[in-house]
Coordinates of C-alpha atoms and ligand atoms in Angstrom, one line a residue:
X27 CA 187.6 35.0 113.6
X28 CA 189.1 34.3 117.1
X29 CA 192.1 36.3 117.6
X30 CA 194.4 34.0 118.4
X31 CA 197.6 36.4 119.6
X32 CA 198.7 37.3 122.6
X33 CA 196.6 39.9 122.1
X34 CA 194.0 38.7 121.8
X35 CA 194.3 37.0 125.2
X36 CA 195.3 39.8 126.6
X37 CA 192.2 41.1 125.0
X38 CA 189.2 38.6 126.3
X39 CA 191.4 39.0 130.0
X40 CA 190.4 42.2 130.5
X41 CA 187.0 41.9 129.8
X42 CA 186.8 38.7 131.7
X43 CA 183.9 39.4 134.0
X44 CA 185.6 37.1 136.7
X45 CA 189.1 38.2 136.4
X46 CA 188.5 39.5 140.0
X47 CA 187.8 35.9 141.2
X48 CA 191.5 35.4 141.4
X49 CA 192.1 36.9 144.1
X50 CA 190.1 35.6 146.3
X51 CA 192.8 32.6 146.2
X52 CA 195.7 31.9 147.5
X53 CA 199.2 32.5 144.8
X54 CA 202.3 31.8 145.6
X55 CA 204.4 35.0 145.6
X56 CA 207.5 33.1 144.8
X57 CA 206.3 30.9 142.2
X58 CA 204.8 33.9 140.2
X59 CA 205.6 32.2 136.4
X60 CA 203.4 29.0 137.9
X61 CA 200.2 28.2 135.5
X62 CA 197.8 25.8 137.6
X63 CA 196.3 23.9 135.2
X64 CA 195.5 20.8 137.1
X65 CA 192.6 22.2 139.0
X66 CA 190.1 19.2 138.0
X67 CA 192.6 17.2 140.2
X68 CA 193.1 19.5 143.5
X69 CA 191.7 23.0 143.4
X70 CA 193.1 26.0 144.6
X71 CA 193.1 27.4 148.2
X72 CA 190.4 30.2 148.7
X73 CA 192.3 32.7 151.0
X74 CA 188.7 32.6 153.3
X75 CA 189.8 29.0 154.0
X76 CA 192.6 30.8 155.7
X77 CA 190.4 32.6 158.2
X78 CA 188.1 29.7 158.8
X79 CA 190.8 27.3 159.5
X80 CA 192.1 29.2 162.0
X81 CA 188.5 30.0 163.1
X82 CA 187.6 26.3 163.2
X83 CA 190.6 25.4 164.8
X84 CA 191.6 28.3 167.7
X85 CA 188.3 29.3 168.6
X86 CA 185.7 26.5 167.6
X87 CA 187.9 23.2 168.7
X88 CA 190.1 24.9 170.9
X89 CA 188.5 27.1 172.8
X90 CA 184.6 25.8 172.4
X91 CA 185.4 22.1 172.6
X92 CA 182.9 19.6 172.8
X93 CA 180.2 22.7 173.0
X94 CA 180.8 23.6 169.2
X95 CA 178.7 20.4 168.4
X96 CA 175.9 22.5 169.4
X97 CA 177.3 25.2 168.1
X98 CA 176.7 24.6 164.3
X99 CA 179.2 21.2 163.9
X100 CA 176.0 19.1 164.1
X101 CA 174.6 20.4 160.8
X102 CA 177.4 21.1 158.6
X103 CA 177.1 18.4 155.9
X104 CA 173.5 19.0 155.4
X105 CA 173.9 23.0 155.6
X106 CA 177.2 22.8 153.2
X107 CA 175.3 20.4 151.5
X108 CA 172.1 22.4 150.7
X109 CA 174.8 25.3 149.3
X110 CA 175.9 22.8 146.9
X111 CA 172.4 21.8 146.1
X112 CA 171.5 25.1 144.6
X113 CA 175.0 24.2 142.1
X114 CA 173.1 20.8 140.9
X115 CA 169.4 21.6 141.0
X116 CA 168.4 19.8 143.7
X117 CA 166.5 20.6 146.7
X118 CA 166.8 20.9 150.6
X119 CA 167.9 18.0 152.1
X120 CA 168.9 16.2 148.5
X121 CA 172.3 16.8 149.0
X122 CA 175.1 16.0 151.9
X123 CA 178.8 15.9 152.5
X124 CA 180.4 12.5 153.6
X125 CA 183.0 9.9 153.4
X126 CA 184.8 9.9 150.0
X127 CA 183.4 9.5 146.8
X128 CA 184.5 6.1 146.3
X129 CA 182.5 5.2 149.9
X130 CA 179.4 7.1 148.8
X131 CA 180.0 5.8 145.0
X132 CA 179.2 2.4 147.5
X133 CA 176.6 3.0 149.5
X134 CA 174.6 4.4 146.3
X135 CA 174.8 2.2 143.9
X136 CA 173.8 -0.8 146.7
X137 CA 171.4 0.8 147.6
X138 CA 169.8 1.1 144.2
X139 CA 170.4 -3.0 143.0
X140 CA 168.5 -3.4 146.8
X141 CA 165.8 -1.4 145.3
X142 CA 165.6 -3.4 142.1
X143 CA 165.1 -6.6 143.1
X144 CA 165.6 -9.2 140.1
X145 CA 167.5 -7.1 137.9
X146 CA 171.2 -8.3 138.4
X147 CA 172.9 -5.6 136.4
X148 CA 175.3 -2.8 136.4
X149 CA 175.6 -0.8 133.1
X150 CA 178.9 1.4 132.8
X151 CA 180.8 2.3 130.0
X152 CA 185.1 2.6 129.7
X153 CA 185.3 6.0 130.3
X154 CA 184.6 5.9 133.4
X155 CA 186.6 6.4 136.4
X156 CA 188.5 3.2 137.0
X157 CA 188.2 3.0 140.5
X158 CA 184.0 3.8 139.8
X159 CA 184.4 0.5 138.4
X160 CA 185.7 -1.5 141.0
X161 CA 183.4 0.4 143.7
X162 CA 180.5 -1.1 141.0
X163 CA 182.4 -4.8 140.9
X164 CA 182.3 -4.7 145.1
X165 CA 178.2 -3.1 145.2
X166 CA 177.6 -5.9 142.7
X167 CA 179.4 -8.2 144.6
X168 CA 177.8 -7.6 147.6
X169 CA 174.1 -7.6 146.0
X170 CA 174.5 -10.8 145.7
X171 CA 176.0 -13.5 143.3
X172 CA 174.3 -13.3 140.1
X173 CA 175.0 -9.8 139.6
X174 CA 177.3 -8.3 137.4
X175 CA 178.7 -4.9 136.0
X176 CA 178.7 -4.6 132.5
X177 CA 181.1 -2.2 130.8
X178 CA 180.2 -0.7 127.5
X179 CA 183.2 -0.4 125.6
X180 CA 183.9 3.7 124.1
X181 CA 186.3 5.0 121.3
X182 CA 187.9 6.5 124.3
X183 CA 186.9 9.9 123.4
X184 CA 183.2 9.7 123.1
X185 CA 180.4 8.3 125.5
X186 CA 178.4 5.1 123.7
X187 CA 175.0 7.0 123.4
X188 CA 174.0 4.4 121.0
X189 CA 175.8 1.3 122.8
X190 CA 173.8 2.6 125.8
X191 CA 170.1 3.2 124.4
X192 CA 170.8 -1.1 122.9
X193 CA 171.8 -1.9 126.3
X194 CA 169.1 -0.3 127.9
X195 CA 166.0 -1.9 125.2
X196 CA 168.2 -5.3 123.8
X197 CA 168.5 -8.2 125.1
X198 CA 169.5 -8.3 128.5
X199 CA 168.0 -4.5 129.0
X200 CA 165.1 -6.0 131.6
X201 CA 167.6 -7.2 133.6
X202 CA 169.3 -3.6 133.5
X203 CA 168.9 -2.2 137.6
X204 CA 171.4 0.8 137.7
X205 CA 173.1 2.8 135.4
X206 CA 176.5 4.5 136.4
X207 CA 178.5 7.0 134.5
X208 CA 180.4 9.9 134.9
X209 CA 179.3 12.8 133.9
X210 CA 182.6 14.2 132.3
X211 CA 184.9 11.4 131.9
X212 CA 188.2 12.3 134.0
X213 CA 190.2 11.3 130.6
X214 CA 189.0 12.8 127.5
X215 CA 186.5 15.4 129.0
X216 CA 183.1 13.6 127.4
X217 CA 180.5 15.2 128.8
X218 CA 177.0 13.3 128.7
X219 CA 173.7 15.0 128.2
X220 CA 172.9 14.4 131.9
X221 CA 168.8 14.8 131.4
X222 CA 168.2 12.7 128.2
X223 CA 170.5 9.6 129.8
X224 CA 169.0 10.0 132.7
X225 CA 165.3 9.8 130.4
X226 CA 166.0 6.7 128.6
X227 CA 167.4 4.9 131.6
X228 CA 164.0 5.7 133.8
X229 CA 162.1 4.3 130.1
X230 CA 163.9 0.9 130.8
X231 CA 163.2 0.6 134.3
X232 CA 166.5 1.2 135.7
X233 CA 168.3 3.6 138.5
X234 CA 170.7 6.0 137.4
X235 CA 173.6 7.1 139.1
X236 CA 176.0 10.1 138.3
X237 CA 179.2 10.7 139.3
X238 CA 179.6 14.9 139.0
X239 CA 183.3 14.9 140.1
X240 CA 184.2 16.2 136.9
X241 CA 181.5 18.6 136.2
X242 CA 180.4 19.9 139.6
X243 CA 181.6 23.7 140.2
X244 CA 181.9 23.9 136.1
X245 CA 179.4 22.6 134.2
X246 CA 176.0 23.5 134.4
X247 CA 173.9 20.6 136.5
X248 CA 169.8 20.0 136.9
X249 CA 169.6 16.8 138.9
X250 CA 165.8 18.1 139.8
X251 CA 164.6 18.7 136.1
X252 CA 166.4 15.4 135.0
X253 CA 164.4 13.6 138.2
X254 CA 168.3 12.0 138.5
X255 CA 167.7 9.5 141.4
X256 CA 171.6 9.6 143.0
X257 CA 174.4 11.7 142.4
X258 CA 178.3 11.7 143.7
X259 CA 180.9 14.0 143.4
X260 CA 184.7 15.3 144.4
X261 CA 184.4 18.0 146.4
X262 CA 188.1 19.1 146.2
X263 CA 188.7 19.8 142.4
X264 CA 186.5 22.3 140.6
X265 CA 185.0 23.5 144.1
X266 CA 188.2 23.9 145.9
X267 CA 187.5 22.2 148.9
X268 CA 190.8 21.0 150.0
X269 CA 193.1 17.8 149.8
X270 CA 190.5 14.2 150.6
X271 CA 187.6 17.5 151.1
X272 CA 184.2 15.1 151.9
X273 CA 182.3 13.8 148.7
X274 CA 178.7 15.4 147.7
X275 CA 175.8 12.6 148.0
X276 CA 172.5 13.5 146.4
X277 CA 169.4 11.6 146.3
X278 CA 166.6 12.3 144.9
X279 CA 163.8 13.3 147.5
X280 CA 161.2 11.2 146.0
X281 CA 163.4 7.7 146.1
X282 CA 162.4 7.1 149.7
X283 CA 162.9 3.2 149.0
X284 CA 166.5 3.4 148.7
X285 CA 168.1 2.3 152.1
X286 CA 171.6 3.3 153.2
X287 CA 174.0 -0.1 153.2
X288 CA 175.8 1.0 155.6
X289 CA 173.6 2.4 158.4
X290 CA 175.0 4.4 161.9
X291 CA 174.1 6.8 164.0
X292 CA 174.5 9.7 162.0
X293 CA 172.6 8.5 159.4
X294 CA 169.5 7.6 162.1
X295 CA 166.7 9.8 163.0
X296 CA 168.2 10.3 166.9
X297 CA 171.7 10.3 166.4
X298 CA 171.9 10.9 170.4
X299 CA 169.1 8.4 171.6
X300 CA 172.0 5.7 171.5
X301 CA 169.2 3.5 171.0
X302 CA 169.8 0.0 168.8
X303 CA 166.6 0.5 166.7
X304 CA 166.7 4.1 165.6
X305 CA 165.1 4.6 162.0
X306 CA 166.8 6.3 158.8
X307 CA 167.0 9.9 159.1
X308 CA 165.0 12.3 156.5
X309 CA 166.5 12.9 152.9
X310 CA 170.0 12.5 152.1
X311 CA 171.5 12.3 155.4
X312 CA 170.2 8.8 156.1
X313 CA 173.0 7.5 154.0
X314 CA 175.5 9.7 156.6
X315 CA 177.0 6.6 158.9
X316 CA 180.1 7.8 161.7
X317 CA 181.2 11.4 163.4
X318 CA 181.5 13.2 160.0
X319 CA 185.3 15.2 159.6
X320 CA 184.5 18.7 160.7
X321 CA 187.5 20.4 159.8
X322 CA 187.6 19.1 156.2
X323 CA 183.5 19.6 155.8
X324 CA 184.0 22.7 156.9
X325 CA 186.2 24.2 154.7
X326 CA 184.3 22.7 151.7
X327 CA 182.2 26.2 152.0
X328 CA 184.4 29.2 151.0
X329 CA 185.2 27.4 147.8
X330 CA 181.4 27.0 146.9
X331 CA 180.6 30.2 148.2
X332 CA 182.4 31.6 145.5
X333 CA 181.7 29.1 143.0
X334 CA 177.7 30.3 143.8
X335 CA 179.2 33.9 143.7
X336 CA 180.2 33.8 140.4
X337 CA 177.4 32.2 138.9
X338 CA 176.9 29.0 136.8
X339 CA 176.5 30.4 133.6
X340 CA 179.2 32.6 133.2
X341 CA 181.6 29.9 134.9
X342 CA 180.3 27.5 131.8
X343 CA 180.4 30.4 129.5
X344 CA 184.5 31.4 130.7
X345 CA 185.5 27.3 130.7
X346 CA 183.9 27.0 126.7
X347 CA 185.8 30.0 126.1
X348 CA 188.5 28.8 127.6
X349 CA 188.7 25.0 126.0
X350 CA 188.4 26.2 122.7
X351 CA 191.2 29.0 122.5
X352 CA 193.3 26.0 124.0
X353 CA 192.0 23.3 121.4
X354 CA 192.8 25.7 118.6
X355 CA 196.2 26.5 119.6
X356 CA 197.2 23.1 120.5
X357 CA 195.7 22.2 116.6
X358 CA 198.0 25.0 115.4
X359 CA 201.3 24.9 117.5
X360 CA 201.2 21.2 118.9
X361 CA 199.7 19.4 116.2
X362 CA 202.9 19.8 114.4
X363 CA 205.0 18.6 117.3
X364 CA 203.2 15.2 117.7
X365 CA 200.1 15.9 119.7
X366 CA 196.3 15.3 119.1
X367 CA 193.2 16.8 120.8
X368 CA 191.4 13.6 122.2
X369 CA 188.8 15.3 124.0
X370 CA 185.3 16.1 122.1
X371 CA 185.1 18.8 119.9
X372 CA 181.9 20.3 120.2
X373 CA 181.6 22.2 123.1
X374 CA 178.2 20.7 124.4
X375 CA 180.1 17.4 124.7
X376 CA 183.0 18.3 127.2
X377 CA 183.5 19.8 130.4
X378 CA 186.7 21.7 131.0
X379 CA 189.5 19.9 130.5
X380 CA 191.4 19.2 127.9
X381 CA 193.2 16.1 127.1
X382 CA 196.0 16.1 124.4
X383 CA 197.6 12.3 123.1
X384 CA 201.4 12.8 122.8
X385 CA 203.6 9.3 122.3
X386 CA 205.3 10.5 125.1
X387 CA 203.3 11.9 127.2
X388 CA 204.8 11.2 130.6
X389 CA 207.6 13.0 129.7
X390 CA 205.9 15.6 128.3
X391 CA 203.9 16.2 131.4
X392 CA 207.1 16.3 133.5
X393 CA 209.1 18.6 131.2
X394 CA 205.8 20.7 131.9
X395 CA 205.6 20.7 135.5
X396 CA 209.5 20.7 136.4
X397 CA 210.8 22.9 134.0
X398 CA 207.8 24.5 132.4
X399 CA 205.9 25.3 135.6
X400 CA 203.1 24.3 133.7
X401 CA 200.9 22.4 135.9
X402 CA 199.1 19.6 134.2
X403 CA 199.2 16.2 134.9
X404 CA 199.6 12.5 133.0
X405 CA 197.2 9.2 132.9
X406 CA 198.8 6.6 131.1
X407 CA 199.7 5.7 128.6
X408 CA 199.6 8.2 126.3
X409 CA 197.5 11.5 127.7
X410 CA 198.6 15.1 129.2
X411 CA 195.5 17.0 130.6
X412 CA 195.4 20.5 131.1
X413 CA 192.0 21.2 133.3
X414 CA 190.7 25.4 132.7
X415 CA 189.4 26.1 136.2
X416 CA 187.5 29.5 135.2
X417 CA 187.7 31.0 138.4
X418 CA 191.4 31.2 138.3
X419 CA 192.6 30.9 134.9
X420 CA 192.9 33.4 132.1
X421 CA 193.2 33.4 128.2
X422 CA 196.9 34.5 128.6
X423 CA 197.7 31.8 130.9
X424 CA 196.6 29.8 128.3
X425 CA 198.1 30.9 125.4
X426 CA 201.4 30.8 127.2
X427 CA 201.1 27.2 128.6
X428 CA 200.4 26.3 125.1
X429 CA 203.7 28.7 124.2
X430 CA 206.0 26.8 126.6
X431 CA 204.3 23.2 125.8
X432 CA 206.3 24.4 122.2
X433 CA 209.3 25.1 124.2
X434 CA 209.6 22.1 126.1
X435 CA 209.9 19.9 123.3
X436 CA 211.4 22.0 120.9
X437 CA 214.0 22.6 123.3
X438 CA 214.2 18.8 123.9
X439 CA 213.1 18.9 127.6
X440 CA 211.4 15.4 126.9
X441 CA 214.5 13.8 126.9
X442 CA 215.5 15.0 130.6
X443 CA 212.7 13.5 131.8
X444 CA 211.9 10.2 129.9
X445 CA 210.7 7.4 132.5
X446 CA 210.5 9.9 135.7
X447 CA 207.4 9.1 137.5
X448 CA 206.4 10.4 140.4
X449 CA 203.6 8.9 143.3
X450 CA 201.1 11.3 141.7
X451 CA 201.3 11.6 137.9
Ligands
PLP515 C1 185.6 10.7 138.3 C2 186.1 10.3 139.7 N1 185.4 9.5 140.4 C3 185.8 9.1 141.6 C4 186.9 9.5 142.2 C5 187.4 9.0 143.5 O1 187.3 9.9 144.5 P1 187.9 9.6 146.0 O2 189.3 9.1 145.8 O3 187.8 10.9 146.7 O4 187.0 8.6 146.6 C6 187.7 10.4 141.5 C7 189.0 10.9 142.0 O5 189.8 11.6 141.4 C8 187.3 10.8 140.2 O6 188.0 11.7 139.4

């Protein structure tokens, strides 16, 4: 039996084998009651983003100029990239940094309805990231006219395993060209079974493309062993990279046929012929287009560095750990105050978040944050999230988020807060 006390928190902290990770980012000494649990939105600062800021900034722009191109700027989204590749199973030159993951989101999936010719669909299902899905409307849009994205519909907690395998083998399954889903979906945590999707998609002819924003940095990935064709991810939640941080592109070594839509120098094989008829450049970083953003790029590496650091498997092992001891409190203590656990139960089917239905949930979340200093956050209409980011939170800082959650409405902080919204939910 799980000890549930504060004890027992206090218990599993100090045998955490990554408590020391927390230190290696940054706190704010004036804010020291503040629980950050909204680190699958924007991850914390690493304190050696600090030092390379200043480094990137005084001595490599400043001082360096135009000569830190040769320097090491040139290769920074492939050589950032390849760290990252060893997170997701992929291989040398699989993996860059670039644009956003909406703009790579683009370039990918158009690039895999270009490789399909005659197959005029888009599969997704309603977990998935709403924006994912107008990215998918605008690639199928630009694929041309007959093609359209199909949205398999979800009991918004679960993915549609089974709605999915009919898709793929019913009728309309020939006409199937790319299949696009996220990993862990950003609302109730679903995590798919990346390898066996990935299987039955390849059976039926199609592409498959993952969005890892979710699941990247916490959630143990094998794009190689699941011979995963493209990949996309945030670079700025789980792996800390900083606020707009560059997206992760993989593609899979072997898909030489798929063509970047949106071609440019960067993405050429002689960036600095300034020729008109330059080919694609090698593995992943044909699909790069413009100058990329060295001083975001950059600072993508301390927080993968110690994502690499503390290893996969115990991050997985810490963020299981962690998602349960909060599901079973929020069952005992929050049940009874008019919340529900809508993210998957079993383990193996969510990623590390947890999101909890409460009728009023917007004014739960901003009781929370305002008065709580509990960081979570909201997505309408009904949903508070709380994400576990192992690296930084511990079993107490669960147990007492869950203990002021109690608070907050048992004090009747909902009511100072009903229809407060702010930009950012
Ligand atoms: C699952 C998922 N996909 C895509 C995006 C879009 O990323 P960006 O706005 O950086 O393009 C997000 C952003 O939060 C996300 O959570």
């Amino acid at each position: 039996m799980t000890d549930l006390t504060p004890a027992g928190a206090a218990a599993l902290d100090a045998i955490d084998p990554l408590a020391g990770f927390r230190s290696a980012f940054v706190h704010d000494d004036s804010d020291p009651d503040l629980i950050y649990l909204d680190g699958n939105s924007l991850g914390r600062l690493p304190t050696a983003s600090l030092d390379l800021a200043d480094d990137v900034l005084r001595r490599q722009w400043g001082r360096r100029l135009i000569r830190s191109w040769n320097e090491g700027w040139f290769e920074t989204p492939q050589r950032i990239g390849d760290r990252i590749a060893e997170l997701v199973g992929a291989g040398p030159d699989e993996v860059v940094l670039a644009d956003s993951t909406s703009v790579v989101l683009y370039k990918a999936a158009v690039a895999a309805l270009k490789a399909r010719p005659g197959r005029t669909r888009i599969l997704t299902d309603d977990l998935n990231f709403p924006s994912d899905i107008q990215v998918l409307r605008a690639a199928a849009e630009a694929a041309g006219p007959d093609h359209e994205v199909v949205v398999l519909p979800t009991d918004s907690i679960h993915g549609p395993v089974a709605g999915l395998a009919d898709a793929l083998v019913g009728q309309g399954g020939a006409d199937v060209a790319l299949v696009s889903l996220s990993h862990v979906a950003y609302r109730s945590g679903w995590c798919w079974d990346l390898a066996a999707t990935t299987r039955i998609v390849h059976e039926a002819g199609a592409l498959v493309l993952w969005d890892l924003c979710h699941s990247v940095g916490v959630v143990p990935i094998d794009l190689g062993a699941a011979d995963a064709d493209l990949a996309v991810g945030c670079t700025y939640k789980y792996l800390n990279g900083g606020p707009g941080s560059p997206a992760l592109l993989y593609v899979n070594a072997d898909r030489t046929e798929l063509r970047n839509p949106l071609r440019g120098w960067y993405g050429s094989d002689d960036p600095m012929g300034f020729g008109f008829d330059a080919g694609p450049a090698d593995g992943a970083s044909r699909f790069l287009t413009g100058t990329p953003p060295i001083l975001s790029t950059a600072l993508v590496e301390p927080g993968v560095d110690l994502t690499l650091e503390a290893g996969m498997d115990r991050i997985r092992a810490k963020s299981v750990a962690l998602t349960e001891r909060f599901i079973s409190l929020a069952d005992l203590h929050l049940a009874p105050l008019g919340f529900e656990v809508r993210t998957p139960r079993d383990p193996g089917q969510r990623g590390s978040h947890v999101a909890l239905f409460h009728a009023e949930a917007q004014a739960v979340s901003q009781a929370l944050v305002n008065e709580a200093l509990v960081i979570s956050d909201y997505r309408p209409p009904d949903l508070v999230r709380f994400g576990f980011a192992p690296l930084y939170i511990g079993f107490t800082d669960v147990d007492e988020a869950v203990r002021r959650t109690v608070d907050i409405v048992e004090s009747g902080g909902i009511d100072r807060w009903r229809g407060v919204q702010p930009v950012v939910p």
